[in-house]
Tab-separated table of C-alpha atoms in Angstrom:
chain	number	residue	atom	x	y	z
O	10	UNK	CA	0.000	0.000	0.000
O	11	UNK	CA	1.200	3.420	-0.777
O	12	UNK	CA	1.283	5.443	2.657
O	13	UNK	CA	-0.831	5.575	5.260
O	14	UNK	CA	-3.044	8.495	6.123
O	15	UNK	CA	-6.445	10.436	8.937
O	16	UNK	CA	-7.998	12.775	11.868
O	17	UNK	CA	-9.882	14.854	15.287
O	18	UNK	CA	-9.929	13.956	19.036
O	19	UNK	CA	-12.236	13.582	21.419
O	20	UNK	CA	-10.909	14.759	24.858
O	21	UNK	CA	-7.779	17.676	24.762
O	22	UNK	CA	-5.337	15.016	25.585
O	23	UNK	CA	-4.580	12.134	23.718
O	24	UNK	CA	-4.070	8.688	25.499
O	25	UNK	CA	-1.312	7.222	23.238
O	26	UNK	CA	0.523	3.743	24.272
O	27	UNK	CA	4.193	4.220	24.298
O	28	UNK	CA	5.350	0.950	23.160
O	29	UNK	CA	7.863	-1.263	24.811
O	30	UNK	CA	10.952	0.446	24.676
O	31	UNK	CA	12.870	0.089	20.785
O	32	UNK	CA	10.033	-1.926	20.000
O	33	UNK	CA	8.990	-0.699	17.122
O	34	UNK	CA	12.187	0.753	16.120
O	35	UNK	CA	13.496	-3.102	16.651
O	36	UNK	CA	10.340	-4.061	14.140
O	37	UNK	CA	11.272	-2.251	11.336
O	38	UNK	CA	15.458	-2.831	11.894
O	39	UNK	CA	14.040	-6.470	11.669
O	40	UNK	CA	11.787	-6.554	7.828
O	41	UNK	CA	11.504	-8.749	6.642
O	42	UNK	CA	11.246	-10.756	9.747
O	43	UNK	CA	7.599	-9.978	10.994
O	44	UNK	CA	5.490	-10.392	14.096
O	45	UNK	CA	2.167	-9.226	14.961
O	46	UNK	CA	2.690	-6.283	17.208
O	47	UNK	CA	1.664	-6.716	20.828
O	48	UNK	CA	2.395	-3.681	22.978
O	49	UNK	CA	-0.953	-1.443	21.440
O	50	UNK	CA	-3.654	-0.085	23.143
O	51	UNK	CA	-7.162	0.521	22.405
O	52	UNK	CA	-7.436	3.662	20.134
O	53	UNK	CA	-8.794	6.712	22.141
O	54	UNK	CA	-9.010	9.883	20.325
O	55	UNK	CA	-6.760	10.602	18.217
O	56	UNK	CA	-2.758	10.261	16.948
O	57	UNK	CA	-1.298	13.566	17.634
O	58	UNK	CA	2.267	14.835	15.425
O	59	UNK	CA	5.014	16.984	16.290
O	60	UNK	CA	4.901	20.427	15.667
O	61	UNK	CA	7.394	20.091	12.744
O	62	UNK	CA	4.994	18.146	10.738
O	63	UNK	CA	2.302	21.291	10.781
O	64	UNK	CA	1.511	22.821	6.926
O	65	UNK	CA	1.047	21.280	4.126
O	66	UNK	CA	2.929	18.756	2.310
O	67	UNK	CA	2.924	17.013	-1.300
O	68	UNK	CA	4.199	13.792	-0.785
O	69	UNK	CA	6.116	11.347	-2.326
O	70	UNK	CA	5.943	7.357	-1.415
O	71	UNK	CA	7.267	4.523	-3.041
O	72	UNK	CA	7.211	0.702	-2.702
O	73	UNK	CA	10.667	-0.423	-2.195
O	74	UNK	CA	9.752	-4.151	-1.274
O	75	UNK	CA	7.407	-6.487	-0.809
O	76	UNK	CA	7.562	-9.946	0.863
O	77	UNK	CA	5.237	-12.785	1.266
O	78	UNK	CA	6.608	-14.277	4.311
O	79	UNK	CA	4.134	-17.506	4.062
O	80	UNK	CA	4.891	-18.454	0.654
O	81	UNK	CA	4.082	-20.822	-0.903
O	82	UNK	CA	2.035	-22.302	1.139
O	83	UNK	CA	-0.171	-19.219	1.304
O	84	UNK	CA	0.247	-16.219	-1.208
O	85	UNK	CA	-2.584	-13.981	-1.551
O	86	UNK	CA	-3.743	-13.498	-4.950
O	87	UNK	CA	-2.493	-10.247	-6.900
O	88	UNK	CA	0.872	-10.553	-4.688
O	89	UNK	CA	2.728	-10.770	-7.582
O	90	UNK	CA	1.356	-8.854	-10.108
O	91	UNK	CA	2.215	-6.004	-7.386
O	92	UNK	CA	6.016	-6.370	-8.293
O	93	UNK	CA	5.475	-3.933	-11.388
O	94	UNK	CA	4.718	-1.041	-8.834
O	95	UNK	CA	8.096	-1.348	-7.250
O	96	UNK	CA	9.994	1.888	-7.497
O	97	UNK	CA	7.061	3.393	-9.276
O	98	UNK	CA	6.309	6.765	-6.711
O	99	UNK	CA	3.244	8.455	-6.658
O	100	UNK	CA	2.259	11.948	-5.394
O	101	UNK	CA	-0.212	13.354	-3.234
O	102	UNK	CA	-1.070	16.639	-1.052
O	103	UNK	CA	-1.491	16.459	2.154
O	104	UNK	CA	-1.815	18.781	5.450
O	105	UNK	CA	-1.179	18.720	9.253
O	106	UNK	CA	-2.980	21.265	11.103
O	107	UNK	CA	-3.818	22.487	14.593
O	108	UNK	CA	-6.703	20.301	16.395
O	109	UNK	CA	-9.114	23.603	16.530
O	110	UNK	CA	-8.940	24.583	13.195
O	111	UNK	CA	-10.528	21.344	12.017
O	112	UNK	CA	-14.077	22.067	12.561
O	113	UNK	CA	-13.151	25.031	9.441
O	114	UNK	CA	-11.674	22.664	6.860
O	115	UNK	CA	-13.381	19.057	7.134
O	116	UNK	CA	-16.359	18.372	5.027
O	117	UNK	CA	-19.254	17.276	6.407
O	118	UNK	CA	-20.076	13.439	7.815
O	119	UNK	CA	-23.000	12.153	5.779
O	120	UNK	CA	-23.397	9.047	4.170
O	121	UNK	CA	-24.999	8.184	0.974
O	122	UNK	CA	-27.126	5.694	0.273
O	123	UNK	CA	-24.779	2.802	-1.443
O	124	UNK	CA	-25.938	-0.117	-3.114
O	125	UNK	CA	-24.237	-3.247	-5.123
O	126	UNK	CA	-20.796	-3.148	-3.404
O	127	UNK	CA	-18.746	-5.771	-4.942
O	128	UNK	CA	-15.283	-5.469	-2.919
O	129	UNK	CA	-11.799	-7.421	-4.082
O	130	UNK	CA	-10.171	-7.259	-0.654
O	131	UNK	CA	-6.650	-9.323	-1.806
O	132	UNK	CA	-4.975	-6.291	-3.303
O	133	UNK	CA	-3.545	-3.463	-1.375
O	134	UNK	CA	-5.488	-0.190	-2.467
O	135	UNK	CA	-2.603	2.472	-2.570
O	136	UNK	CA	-1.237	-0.393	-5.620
O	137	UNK	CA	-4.129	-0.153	-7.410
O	138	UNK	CA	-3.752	1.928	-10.832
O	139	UNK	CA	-6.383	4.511	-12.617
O	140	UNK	CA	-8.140	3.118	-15.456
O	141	UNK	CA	-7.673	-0.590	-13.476
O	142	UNK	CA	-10.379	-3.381	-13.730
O	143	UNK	CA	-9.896	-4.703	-10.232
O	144	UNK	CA	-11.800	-4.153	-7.436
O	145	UNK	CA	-10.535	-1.820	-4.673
O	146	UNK	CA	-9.049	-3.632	-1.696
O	147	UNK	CA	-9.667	-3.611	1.959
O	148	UNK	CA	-5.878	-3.980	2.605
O	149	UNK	CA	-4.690	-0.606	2.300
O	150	UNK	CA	-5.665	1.718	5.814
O	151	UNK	CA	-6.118	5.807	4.164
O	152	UNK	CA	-4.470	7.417	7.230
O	153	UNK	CA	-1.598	9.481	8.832
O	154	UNK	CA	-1.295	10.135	12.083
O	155	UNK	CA	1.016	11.585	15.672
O	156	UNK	CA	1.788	13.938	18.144
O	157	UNK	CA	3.124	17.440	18.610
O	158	UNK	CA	4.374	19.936	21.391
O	159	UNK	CA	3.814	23.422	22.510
O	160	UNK	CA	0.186	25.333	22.481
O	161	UNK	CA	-1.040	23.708	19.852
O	162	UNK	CA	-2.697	20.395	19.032
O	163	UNK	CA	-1.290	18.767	15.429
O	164	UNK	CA	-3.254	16.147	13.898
O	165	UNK	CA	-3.522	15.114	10.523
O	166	UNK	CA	-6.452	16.495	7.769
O	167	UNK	CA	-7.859	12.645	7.663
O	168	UNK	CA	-10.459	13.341	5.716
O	169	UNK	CA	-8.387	15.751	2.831
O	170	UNK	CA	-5.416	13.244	3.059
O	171	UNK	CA	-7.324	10.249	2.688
O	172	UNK	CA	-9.455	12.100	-0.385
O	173	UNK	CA	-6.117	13.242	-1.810
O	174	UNK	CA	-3.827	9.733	-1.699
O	175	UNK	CA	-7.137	7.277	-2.906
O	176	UNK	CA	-7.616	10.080	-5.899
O	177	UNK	CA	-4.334	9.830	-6.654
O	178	UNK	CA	-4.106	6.059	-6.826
O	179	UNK	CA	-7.632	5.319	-8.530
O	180	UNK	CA	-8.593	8.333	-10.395
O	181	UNK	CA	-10.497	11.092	-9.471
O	182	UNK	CA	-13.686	9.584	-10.969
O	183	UNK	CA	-13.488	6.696	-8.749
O	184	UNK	CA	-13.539	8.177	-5.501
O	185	UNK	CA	-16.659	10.181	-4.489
O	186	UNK	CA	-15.660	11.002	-0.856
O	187	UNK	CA	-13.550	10.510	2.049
O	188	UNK	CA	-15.584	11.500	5.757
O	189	UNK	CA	-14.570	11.205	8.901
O	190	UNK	CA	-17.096	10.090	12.321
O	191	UNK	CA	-17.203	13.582	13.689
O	192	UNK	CA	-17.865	11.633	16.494
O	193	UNK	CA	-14.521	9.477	16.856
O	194	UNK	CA	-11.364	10.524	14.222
O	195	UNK	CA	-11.129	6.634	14.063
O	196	UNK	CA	-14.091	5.889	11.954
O	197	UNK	CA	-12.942	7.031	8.292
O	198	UNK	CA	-15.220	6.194	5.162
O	199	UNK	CA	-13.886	6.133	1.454
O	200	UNK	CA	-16.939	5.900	-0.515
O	201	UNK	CA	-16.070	5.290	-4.618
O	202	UNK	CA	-17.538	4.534	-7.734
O	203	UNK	CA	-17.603	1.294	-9.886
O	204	UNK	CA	-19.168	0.195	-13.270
O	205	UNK	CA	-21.365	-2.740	-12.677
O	206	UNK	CA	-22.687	-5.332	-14.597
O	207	UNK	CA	-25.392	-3.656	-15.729
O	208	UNK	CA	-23.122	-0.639	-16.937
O	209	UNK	CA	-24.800	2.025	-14.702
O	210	UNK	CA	-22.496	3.622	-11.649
O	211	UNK	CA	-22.187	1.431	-8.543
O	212	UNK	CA	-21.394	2.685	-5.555
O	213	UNK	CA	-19.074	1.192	-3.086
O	214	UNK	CA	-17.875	1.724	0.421
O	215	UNK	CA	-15.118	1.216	2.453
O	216	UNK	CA	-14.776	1.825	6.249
O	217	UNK	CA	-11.532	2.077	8.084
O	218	UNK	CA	-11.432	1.661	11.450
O	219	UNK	CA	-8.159	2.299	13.924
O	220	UNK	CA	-8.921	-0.291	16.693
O	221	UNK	CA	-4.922	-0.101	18.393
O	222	UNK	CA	-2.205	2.087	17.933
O	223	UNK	CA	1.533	2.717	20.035
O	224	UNK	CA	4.228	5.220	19.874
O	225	UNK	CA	8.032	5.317	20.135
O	226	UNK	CA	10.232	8.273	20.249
O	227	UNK	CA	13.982	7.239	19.487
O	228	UNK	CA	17.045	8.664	20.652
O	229	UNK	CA	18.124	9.907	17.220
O	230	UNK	CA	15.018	11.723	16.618
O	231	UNK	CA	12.041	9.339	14.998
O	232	UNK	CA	8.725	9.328	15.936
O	233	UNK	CA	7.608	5.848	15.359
O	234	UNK	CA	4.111	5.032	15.336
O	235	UNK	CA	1.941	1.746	14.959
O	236	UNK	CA	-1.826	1.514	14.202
O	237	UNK	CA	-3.599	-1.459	13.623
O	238	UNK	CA	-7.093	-1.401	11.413
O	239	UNK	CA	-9.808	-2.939	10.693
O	240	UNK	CA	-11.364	-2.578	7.571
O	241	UNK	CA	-14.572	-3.732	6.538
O	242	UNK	CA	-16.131	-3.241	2.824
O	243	UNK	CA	-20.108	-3.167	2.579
O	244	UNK	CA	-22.057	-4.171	-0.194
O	245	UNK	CA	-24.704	-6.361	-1.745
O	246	UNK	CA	-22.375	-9.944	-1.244
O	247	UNK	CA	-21.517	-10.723	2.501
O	248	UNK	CA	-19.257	-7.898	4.034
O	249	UNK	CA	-15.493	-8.655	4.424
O	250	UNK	CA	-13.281	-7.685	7.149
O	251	UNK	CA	-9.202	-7.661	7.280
O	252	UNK	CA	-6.493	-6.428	9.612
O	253	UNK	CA	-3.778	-4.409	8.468
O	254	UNK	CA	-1.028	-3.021	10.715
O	255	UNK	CA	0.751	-0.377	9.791
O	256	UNK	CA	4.359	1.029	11.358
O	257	UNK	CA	5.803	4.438	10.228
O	258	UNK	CA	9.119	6.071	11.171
O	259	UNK	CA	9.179	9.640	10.734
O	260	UNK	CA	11.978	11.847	10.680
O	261	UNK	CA	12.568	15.786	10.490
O	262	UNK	CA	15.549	16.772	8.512
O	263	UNK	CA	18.166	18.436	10.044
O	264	UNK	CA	18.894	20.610	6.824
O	265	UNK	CA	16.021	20.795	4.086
O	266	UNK	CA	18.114	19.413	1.060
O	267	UNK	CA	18.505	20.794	-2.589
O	268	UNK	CA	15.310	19.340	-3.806
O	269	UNK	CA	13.445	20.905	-0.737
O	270	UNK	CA	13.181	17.515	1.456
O	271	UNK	CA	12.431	18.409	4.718
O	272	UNK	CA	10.874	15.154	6.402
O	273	UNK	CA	11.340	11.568	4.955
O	274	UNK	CA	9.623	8.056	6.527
O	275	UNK	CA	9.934	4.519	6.249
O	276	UNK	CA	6.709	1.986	6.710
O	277	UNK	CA	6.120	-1.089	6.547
O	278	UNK	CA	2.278	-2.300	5.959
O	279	UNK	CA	1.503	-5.474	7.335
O	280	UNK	CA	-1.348	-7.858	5.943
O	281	UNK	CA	-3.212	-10.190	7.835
O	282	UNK	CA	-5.333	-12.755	6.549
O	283	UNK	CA	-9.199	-12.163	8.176
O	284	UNK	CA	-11.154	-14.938	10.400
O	285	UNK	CA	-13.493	-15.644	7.118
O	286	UNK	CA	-10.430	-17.299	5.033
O	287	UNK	CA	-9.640	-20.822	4.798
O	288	UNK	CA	-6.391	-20.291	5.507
O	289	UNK	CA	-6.741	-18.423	8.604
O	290	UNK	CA	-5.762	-20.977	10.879
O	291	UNK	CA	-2.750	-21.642	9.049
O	292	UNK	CA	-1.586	-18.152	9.516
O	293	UNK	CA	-1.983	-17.802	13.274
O	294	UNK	CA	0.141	-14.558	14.054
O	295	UNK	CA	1.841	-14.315	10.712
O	296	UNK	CA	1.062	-11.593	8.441
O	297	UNK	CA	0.530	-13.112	4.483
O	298	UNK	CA	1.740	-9.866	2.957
O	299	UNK	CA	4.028	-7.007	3.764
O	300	UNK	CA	4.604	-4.292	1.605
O	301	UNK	CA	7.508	-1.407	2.875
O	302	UNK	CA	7.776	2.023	1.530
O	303	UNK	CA	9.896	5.140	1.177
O	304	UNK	CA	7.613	8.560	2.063
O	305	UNK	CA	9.439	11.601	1.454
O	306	UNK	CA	7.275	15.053	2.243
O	307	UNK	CA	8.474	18.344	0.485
O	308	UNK	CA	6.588	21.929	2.324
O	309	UNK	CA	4.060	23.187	0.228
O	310	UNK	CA	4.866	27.521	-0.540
O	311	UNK	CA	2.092	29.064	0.005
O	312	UNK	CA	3.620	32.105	-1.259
């Protein structure tokens, strides 16, 4: 999947796990060697950033690798075909702003009436391509989130980045919408367009849903954070749930470089197979896919 990405709180503090000391540092030192994550916490409110991560931002990310640590006794369909994307970037906008500003920029929560979803859930999202036949996946989480310092609150536009990143990937004619629960910053809902069958417009909808989430500050200056979703795709066939777990290490700069760098990330997206497949048992613990990425964010001039 190609970044992660999301937004609001609902008390003035934010009650963020710190994970086991180096734990998720030690994770991503350790890709491709992969365990599910088990110092998180129930999501409460939400992920707050530093104060260096405020403005806005287009983005880079890439997919450097991608593993299929169960293979090949389980390989998820699509897995391969996803090689092409490798060291093929794509760019979005997005923007980090203070927690009582939000109220002025995010779009109202409403959702439309959908009918005949028909989800693929094997492929991450963020790898999908405009113009594509396949479905959209339920492997990809549209988020960003952490914490920042001083007087004011940073969180992360979830609802413009999420917009921005699934527009990018798909097409602008694909994806209606992104909202966000105005009522918990953890409930995020892509809703997008398909052609059916019957050649008319479906509409299709995908919910996001940050159920645990930890933090790490390191000693050479990365914020590290790990959330884990659940997403769930609604439509006409029975509903299908996965759990992806996502890790991001974020680090400021010290000098913005020539080509106006000034923060660049690592992540690794973790895929794990849902209760509903056959192969579930098989899996245990194990994630069936894992897909790592280079993000690099270069300021926005308003100017």
């Amino acid at each position: 999947m190609k970044l992660i990405m999301i937004i609001c709180m609902i008390f003035l503090s934010v009650f963020c796990s710190d994970a086991t000391a180096g734990e998720l540092n030690q994770k991503l030192s350790n890709f491709p060697e992969w365990e599910k994550l088990n110092s998180v916490q129930p999501a409460v409110g939400d992920l707050i950033y530093p104060e260096w991560m405020k403005g806005e931002w287009e983005v880079k990310s890439t997919l450097v690798d991608l593993v299929a640590p169960l293979a090949p006794d389980i390989v998820t369909p699509g897995f391969e075909s996803n090689r092409q994307y490798l060291n093929q970037p794509i760019s979005f906008k997005v923007r980090f702003i203070d927690q009582s500003k939000l109220k002025n920029l995010a779009p109202s929560y409403r959702t439309p009436k959908l009918k005949n979803l028909t989800p693929s859930y094997r492929t991450p999202l963020s790898l999908l391509r405009r113009g594509e036949k396949e479905d959209v996946t339920s492997q990809t989480p549209l988020s960003f989130t952490r914490r920042g310092a001083g007087g004011e609150v940073i969180i992360a536009d979830r609802a413009y980045n999420g917009l921005n990143l699934a527009r990018a990937v798909l097409g602008e004619n694909t994806v209606k919408a992104v909202k966000v629960d105005p009522n918990s910053p953890n409930r995020q809902i892509t809703f997008l367009r398909s052609e059916c069958n019957q050649r008319i417009n479906c509409d299709r909808q995908l919910v996001s849903i940050v159920k645990n989430r930890a933090t790490e500050n390191t000693a050479d200056g990365k914020f590290i954070t790990a959330e884990v979703f659940e997403q769930l795709f609604k439509g006409s066939s029975v509903p299908y749930i996965n759990t992806v777990e996502s890790t991001t290490a974020y680090r400021q700069l010290s000098k913005v470089s020539s080509l106006n760098l000034a923060i660049e990330a690592n992540q690794v997206t973790a895929v794990y197979l849902s209760s509903q497949d056959p192969n579930y048992f098989k899996a245990v613990n194990k994630p069936v896919a894992l897909y790592k990425y280079r993000l690099e964010f270069f300021p926005i001039d308003k100017g």
